[in-house]
């Protein structure tokens, strides 16, 4: 587990993370870049980054989130940015207070483990709904990542109001073999929010499938992304 100081800066981030990648989020039809997702890159390329970040504690995730936000501020980056957080980062009172201190309207919080909402207690589910409302009052948008058929009904039941939803690349690649099934998932997601991003678009075939699905936005290696090395940012 990564060590964290009292001010939520990662003490040994250079031992784990080599830099940051900014992936564009693109309008599927106009090609206009509407935002970027900030992703951390591990120093050890052999490590599975998805497993590494999924296993971070909520406190570690908030520390990384704060570092990313401060980096964007120091570089005076223009535009809006998606930064990832787990559900518990919004539910934990101390961590949530830290987020309110750091977040600004150009930050969109992406709940990276939205399918786990079903496993939360009713108290935590209601708490998450209220925390999202508080963030929205501060003009901070919250999106749900990796939405699946299984968890959509729960978000409906608790009337969770979010800025948008993302469909995971694995779901897209699987359902892309059955365009009607993909369209059904997009339609279900649209019941939560009309703003839908499909991840994992890597070629023109993927792009056409995404356009036909009913979604408006896409993300993936089809579009060039920026990289910031940690060694370049430490002096900022």
mmCIF file of C-alpha atoms in Angstrom:
data_model
loop_
_atom_site.group_PDB
_atom_site.id
_atom_site.type_symbol
_atom_site.label_atom_id
_atom_site.label_comp_id
_atom_site.label_asym_id
_atom_site.label_seq_id
_atom_site.Cartn_x
_atom_site.Cartn_y
_atom_site.Cartn_z
ATOM 1 C CA UNK A 1 0.000 0.000 0.000
ATOM 2 C CA UNK A 2 1.247 3.484 -0.837
ATOM 3 C CA UNK A 3 2.214 5.680 2.077
ATOM 4 C CA UNK A 4 0.317 8.934 2.543
ATOM 5 C CA UNK A 5 1.325 12.043 4.453
ATOM 6 C CA UNK A 6 -1.118 14.173 6.430
ATOM 7 C CA UNK A 7 -1.652 16.544 3.521
ATOM 8 C CA UNK A 8 -2.595 13.609 1.290
ATOM 9 C CA UNK A 9 0.484 13.776 -0.928
ATOM 10 C CA UNK A 10 1.932 10.442 -1.945
ATOM 11 C CA UNK A 11 5.272 10.000 -0.217
ATOM 12 C CA UNK A 12 6.587 7.342 -2.582
ATOM 13 C CA UNK A 13 4.630 7.946 -5.750
ATOM 14 C CA UNK A 14 7.787 7.806 -7.868
ATOM 15 C CA UNK A 15 8.280 4.193 -6.761
ATOM 16 C CA UNK A 16 4.935 3.219 -8.250
ATOM 17 C CA UNK A 17 4.017 5.738 -10.927
ATOM 18 C CA UNK A 18 6.151 6.948 -13.818
ATOM 19 C CA UNK A 19 3.782 9.567 -15.168
ATOM 20 C CA UNK A 20 0.305 10.432 -16.295
ATOM 21 C CA UNK A 21 -1.649 9.854 -19.484
ATOM 22 C CA UNK A 22 -4.389 12.185 -20.691
ATOM 23 C CA UNK A 23 -6.906 10.291 -22.815
ATOM 24 C CA UNK A 24 -9.255 12.476 -24.880
ATOM 25 C CA UNK A 25 -13.016 12.033 -24.596
ATOM 26 C CA UNK A 26 -14.429 12.745 -28.035
ATOM 27 C CA UNK A 27 -17.787 13.532 -29.607
ATOM 28 C CA UNK A 28 -18.368 10.496 -31.820
ATOM 29 C CA UNK A 29 -19.837 12.531 -34.656
ATOM 30 C CA UNK A 30 -18.014 15.860 -34.684
ATOM 31 C CA UNK A 31 -14.644 14.573 -33.454
ATOM 32 C CA UNK A 32 -14.518 17.445 -30.959
ATOM 33 C CA UNK A 33 -12.588 16.721 -27.743
ATOM 34 C CA UNK A 34 -14.884 17.543 -24.822
ATOM 35 C CA UNK A 35 -12.609 16.511 -21.950
ATOM 36 C CA UNK A 36 -9.672 14.296 -20.937
ATOM 37 C CA UNK A 37 -9.418 11.443 -18.455
ATOM 38 C CA UNK A 38 -6.284 11.538 -16.294
ATOM 39 C CA UNK A 39 -4.728 8.091 -15.863
ATOM 40 C CA UNK A 40 -1.600 7.234 -13.887
ATOM 41 C CA UNK A 41 1.037 5.001 -15.456
ATOM 42 C CA UNK A 42 2.955 2.481 -13.376
ATOM 43 C CA UNK A 43 6.737 2.573 -13.303
ATOM 44 C CA UNK A 44 6.825 -1.226 -13.671
ATOM 45 C CA UNK A 45 5.265 -1.983 -17.080
ATOM 46 C CA UNK A 46 4.883 -5.659 -16.186
ATOM 47 C CA UNK A 47 2.351 -4.870 -13.446
ATOM 48 C CA UNK A 48 -1.339 -4.934 -14.256
ATOM 49 C CA UNK A 49 -2.408 -1.322 -13.794
ATOM 50 C CA UNK A 50 -6.128 -2.103 -13.540
ATOM 51 C CA UNK A 51 -5.519 -4.534 -10.675
ATOM 52 C CA UNK A 52 -3.078 -2.158 -8.966
ATOM 53 C CA UNK A 53 -5.430 0.819 -8.934
ATOM 54 C CA UNK A 54 -8.510 -1.275 -8.136
ATOM 55 C CA UNK A 55 -6.756 -2.527 -4.992
ATOM 56 C CA UNK A 56 -5.758 0.896 -3.675
ATOM 57 C CA UNK A 57 -7.463 1.878 -0.440
ATOM 58 C CA UNK A 58 -9.928 4.762 -0.553
ATOM 59 C CA UNK A 59 -7.375 6.933 1.269
ATOM 60 C CA UNK A 60 -4.650 6.098 -1.254
ATOM 61 C CA UNK A 61 -7.045 6.814 -4.101
ATOM 62 C CA UNK A 62 -7.906 10.231 -2.669
ATOM 63 C CA UNK A 63 -4.211 10.999 -2.220
ATOM 64 C CA UNK A 64 -3.561 10.141 -5.860
ATOM 65 C CA UNK A 65 -6.613 12.167 -6.907
ATOM 66 C CA UNK A 66 -5.270 15.200 -5.019
ATOM 67 C CA UNK A 67 -1.862 14.809 -6.624
ATOM 68 C CA UNK A 68 -3.415 14.679 -10.076
ATOM 69 C CA UNK A 69 -5.576 17.744 -9.369
ATOM 70 C CA UNK A 70 -2.618 19.711 -8.026
ATOM 71 C CA UNK A 71 -0.526 18.713 -11.040
ATOM 72 C CA UNK A 72 -3.193 19.989 -13.419
ATOM 73 C CA UNK A 73 -3.342 23.250 -11.485
ATOM 74 C CA UNK A 74 0.440 23.659 -11.507
ATOM 75 C CA UNK A 75 0.573 23.120 -15.257
ATOM 76 C CA UNK A 76 -2.354 25.498 -15.723
ATOM 77 C CA UNK A 77 -3.971 22.878 -17.923
ATOM 78 C CA UNK A 78 -6.964 24.201 -19.823
ATOM 79 C CA UNK A 79 -10.255 22.371 -20.261
ATOM 80 C CA UNK A 80 -12.024 19.849 -18.064
ATOM 81 C CA UNK A 81 -10.686 16.573 -16.701
ATOM 82 C CA UNK A 82 -12.077 13.247 -15.465
ATOM 83 C CA UNK A 83 -10.357 11.879 -12.335
ATOM 84 C CA UNK A 84 -11.128 8.467 -10.843
ATOM 85 C CA UNK A 85 -12.295 7.636 -7.334
ATOM 86 C CA UNK A 86 -13.896 4.613 -5.642
ATOM 87 C CA UNK A 87 -17.325 4.825 -4.004
ATOM 88 C CA UNK A 88 -15.863 4.761 -0.482
ATOM 89 C CA UNK A 89 -13.885 7.943 -1.143
ATOM 90 C CA UNK A 90 -17.203 9.784 -1.323
ATOM 91 C CA UNK A 91 -18.793 7.953 1.599
ATOM 92 C CA UNK A 92 -15.947 8.367 4.116
ATOM 93 C CA UNK A 93 -16.583 11.705 5.841
ATOM 94 C CA UNK A 94 -12.917 12.682 6.295
ATOM 95 C CA UNK A 95 -11.970 11.816 2.732
ATOM 96 C CA UNK A 96 -15.017 13.572 1.339
ATOM 97 C CA UNK A 97 -14.112 16.759 3.213
ATOM 98 C CA UNK A 98 -10.674 16.604 1.584
ATOM 99 C CA UNK A 99 -12.274 16.240 -1.838
ATOM 100 C CA UNK A 100 -14.406 19.326 -1.277
ATOM 101 C CA UNK A 101 -11.225 21.265 -0.513
ATOM 102 C CA UNK A 102 -9.502 20.131 -3.707
ATOM 103 C CA UNK A 103 -12.271 19.877 -6.298
ATOM 104 C CA UNK A 104 -13.128 22.664 -8.699
ATOM 105 C CA UNK A 105 -15.749 22.914 -11.419
ATOM 106 C CA UNK A 106 -13.314 21.773 -14.146
ATOM 107 C CA UNK A 107 -12.935 18.395 -12.412
ATOM 108 C CA UNK A 108 -15.358 15.559 -13.124
ATOM 109 C CA UNK A 109 -15.319 12.741 -10.585
ATOM 110 C CA UNK A 110 -15.541 9.337 -12.232
ATOM 111 C CA UNK A 111 -16.753 6.634 -9.838
ATOM 112 C CA UNK A 112 -14.530 3.795 -10.992
ATOM 113 C CA UNK A 113 -16.306 0.959 -9.180
ATOM 114 C CA UNK A 114 -19.948 1.863 -9.822
ATOM 115 C CA UNK A 115 -21.005 -1.818 -10.159
ATOM 116 C CA UNK A 116 -20.130 -2.263 -6.458
ATOM 117 C CA UNK A 117 -23.044 0.023 -5.556
ATOM 118 C CA UNK A 118 -25.218 -3.089 -5.296
ATOM 119 C CA UNK A 119 -22.963 -4.497 -2.575
ATOM 120 C CA UNK A 120 -23.119 -1.353 -0.414
ATOM 121 C CA UNK A 121 -25.377 -1.141 2.612
ATOM 122 C CA UNK A 122 -28.557 0.909 2.290
ATOM 123 C CA UNK A 123 -26.997 3.541 4.555
ATOM 124 C CA UNK A 124 -23.994 3.864 2.257
ATOM 125 C CA UNK A 125 -26.185 3.944 -0.846
ATOM 126 C CA UNK A 126 -28.228 6.819 0.585
ATOM 127 C CA UNK A 127 -25.035 8.546 1.704
ATOM 128 C CA UNK A 128 -23.574 8.333 -1.797
ATOM 129 C CA UNK A 129 -26.709 9.904 -3.234
ATOM 130 C CA UNK A 130 -26.440 12.837 -0.826
ATOM 131 C CA UNK A 131 -22.696 13.270 -1.418
ATOM 132 C CA UNK A 132 -23.258 13.434 -5.173
ATOM 133 C CA UNK A 133 -25.891 16.124 -4.594
ATOM 134 C CA UNK A 134 -23.433 18.128 -2.480
ATOM 135 C CA UNK A 135 -20.788 17.908 -5.200
ATOM 136 C CA UNK A 136 -23.273 19.010 -7.828
ATOM 137 C CA UNK A 137 -24.137 22.029 -5.679
ATOM 138 C CA UNK A 138 -20.441 22.927 -5.966
ATOM 139 C CA UNK A 139 -20.732 22.549 -9.776
ATOM 140 C CA UNK A 140 -18.687 19.340 -9.705
ATOM 141 C CA UNK A 141 -20.030 16.673 -12.038
ATOM 142 C CA UNK A 142 -20.032 12.984 -11.074
ATOM 143 C CA UNK A 143 -20.087 10.174 -13.634
ATOM 144 C CA UNK A 144 -20.494 6.404 -13.244
ATOM 145 C CA UNK A 145 -17.855 4.155 -14.800
ATOM 146 C CA UNK A 146 -18.140 0.560 -15.997
ATOM 147 C CA UNK A 147 -21.926 0.539 -15.790
ATOM 148 C CA UNK A 148 -23.477 -2.884 -16.353
ATOM 149 C CA UNK A 149 -27.011 -4.198 -16.781
ATOM 150 C CA UNK A 150 -26.849 -5.622 -13.280
ATOM 151 C CA UNK A 151 -26.353 -2.344 -11.410
ATOM 152 C CA UNK A 152 -28.486 -0.001 -13.514
ATOM 153 C CA UNK A 153 -31.684 -0.880 -11.650
ATOM 154 C CA UNK A 154 -30.149 0.023 -8.274
ATOM 155 C CA UNK A 155 -29.175 3.486 -9.467
ATOM 156 C CA UNK A 156 -32.747 3.896 -10.706
ATOM 157 C CA UNK A 157 -34.202 2.729 -7.405
ATOM 158 C CA UNK A 158 -32.200 5.250 -5.398
ATOM 159 C CA UNK A 159 -32.737 8.031 -7.953
ATOM 160 C CA UNK A 160 -29.011 8.676 -8.294
ATOM 161 C CA UNK A 161 -28.631 11.783 -10.452
ATOM 162 C CA UNK A 162 -25.289 11.882 -12.290
ATOM 163 C CA UNK A 163 -23.713 13.855 -15.106
ATOM 164 C CA UNK A 164 -23.193 10.822 -17.295
ATOM 165 C CA UNK A 165 -22.191 7.177 -17.539
ATOM 166 C CA UNK A 166 -19.399 5.173 -19.133
ATOM 167 C CA UNK A 167 -19.604 1.762 -20.751
ATOM 168 C CA UNK A 168 -16.524 -0.358 -20.093
ATOM 169 C CA UNK A 169 -14.316 -1.391 -22.993
ATOM 170 C CA UNK A 170 -14.746 -5.114 -22.264
ATOM 171 C CA UNK A 171 -18.530 -4.759 -22.365
ATOM 172 C CA UNK A 172 -18.229 -2.782 -25.595
ATOM 173 C CA UNK A 173 -15.939 -5.331 -27.229
ATOM 174 C CA UNK A 174 -18.210 -8.207 -26.188
ATOM 175 C CA UNK A 175 -21.512 -6.571 -27.084
ATOM 176 C CA UNK A 176 -20.030 -5.115 -30.263
ATOM 177 C CA UNK A 177 -20.426 -8.595 -31.733
ATOM 178 C CA UNK A 178 -24.173 -8.154 -31.221
ATOM 179 C CA UNK A 179 -25.002 -4.522 -32.081
ATOM 180 C CA UNK A 180 -28.605 -4.836 -30.871
ATOM 181 C CA UNK A 181 -27.427 -5.934 -27.431
ATOM 182 C CA UNK A 182 -25.068 -2.950 -27.316
ATOM 183 C CA UNK A 183 -27.924 -0.642 -28.302
ATOM 184 C CA UNK A 184 -30.065 -2.094 -25.488
ATOM 185 C CA UNK A 185 -27.339 -1.416 -22.924
ATOM 186 C CA UNK A 186 -26.905 2.149 -24.176
ATOM 187 C CA UNK A 187 -30.682 2.661 -23.983
ATOM 188 C CA UNK A 188 -30.724 1.415 -20.376
ATOM 189 C CA UNK A 189 -27.845 3.726 -19.504
ATOM 190 C CA UNK A 190 -29.726 6.615 -21.109
ATOM 191 C CA UNK A 191 -32.440 6.132 -18.482
ATOM 192 C CA UNK A 192 -29.839 7.305 -15.939
ATOM 193 C CA UNK A 193 -28.225 10.008 -18.081
ATOM 194 C CA UNK A 194 -28.349 10.937 -21.776
ATOM 195 C CA UNK A 195 -24.588 11.528 -21.697
ATOM 196 C CA UNK A 196 -22.860 8.224 -22.458
ATOM 197 C CA UNK A 197 -19.205 7.490 -23.187
ATOM 198 C CA UNK A 198 -18.121 4.213 -24.780
ATOM 199 C CA UNK A 199 -14.586 3.183 -23.861
ATOM 200 C CA UNK A 200 -12.238 0.986 -25.866
ATOM 201 C CA UNK A 201 -12.615 2.515 -29.332
ATOM 202 C CA UNK A 202 -9.423 1.490 -31.101
ATOM 203 C CA UNK A 203 -10.196 1.561 -34.825
ATOM 204 C CA UNK A 204 -12.699 2.827 -37.377
ATOM 205 C CA UNK A 205 -14.806 -0.332 -37.022
ATOM 206 C CA UNK A 206 -15.186 0.351 -33.293
ATOM 207 C CA UNK A 207 -16.031 3.958 -34.085
ATOM 208 C CA UNK A 208 -18.854 2.967 -36.414
ATOM 209 C CA UNK A 209 -20.262 0.496 -33.867
ATOM 210 C CA UNK A 210 -20.218 3.188 -31.195
ATOM 211 C CA UNK A 211 -21.948 5.679 -33.479
ATOM 212 C CA UNK A 212 -24.708 3.169 -34.221
ATOM 213 C CA UNK A 213 -25.198 2.315 -30.540
ATOM 214 C CA UNK A 214 -26.922 5.548 -29.551
ATOM 215 C CA UNK A 215 -24.018 6.885 -27.480
ATOM 216 C CA UNK A 216 -22.669 10.379 -28.097
ATOM 217 C CA UNK A 217 -19.078 10.170 -26.878
ATOM 218 C CA UNK A 218 -16.126 7.825 -27.112
ATOM 219 C CA UNK A 219 -12.700 7.164 -25.661
ATOM 220 C CA UNK A 220 -9.853 4.901 -26.728
ATOM 221 C CA UNK A 221 -6.584 4.492 -28.600
ATOM 222 C CA UNK A 222 -8.144 5.615 -31.882
ATOM 223 C CA UNK A 223 -7.366 9.156 -30.715
ATOM 224 C CA UNK A 224 -3.864 10.318 -29.728
ATOM 225 C CA UNK A 225 -3.236 11.000 -26.051
ATOM 226 C CA UNK A 226 -0.738 13.070 -24.118
ATOM 227 C CA UNK A 227 1.849 11.749 -21.666
ATOM 228 C CA UNK A 228 3.426 13.586 -18.752
ATOM 229 C CA UNK A 229 6.457 11.938 -17.163
ATOM 230 C CA UNK A 230 6.627 12.244 -13.397
ATOM 231 C CA UNK A 231 10.243 13.423 -13.692
ATOM 232 C CA UNK A 232 8.997 16.379 -15.729
ATOM 233 C CA UNK A 233 6.319 17.300 -13.204
ATOM 234 C CA UNK A 234 8.220 17.071 -9.922
ATOM 235 C CA UNK A 235 9.906 20.406 -10.550
ATOM 236 C CA UNK A 236 6.588 22.202 -11.106
#
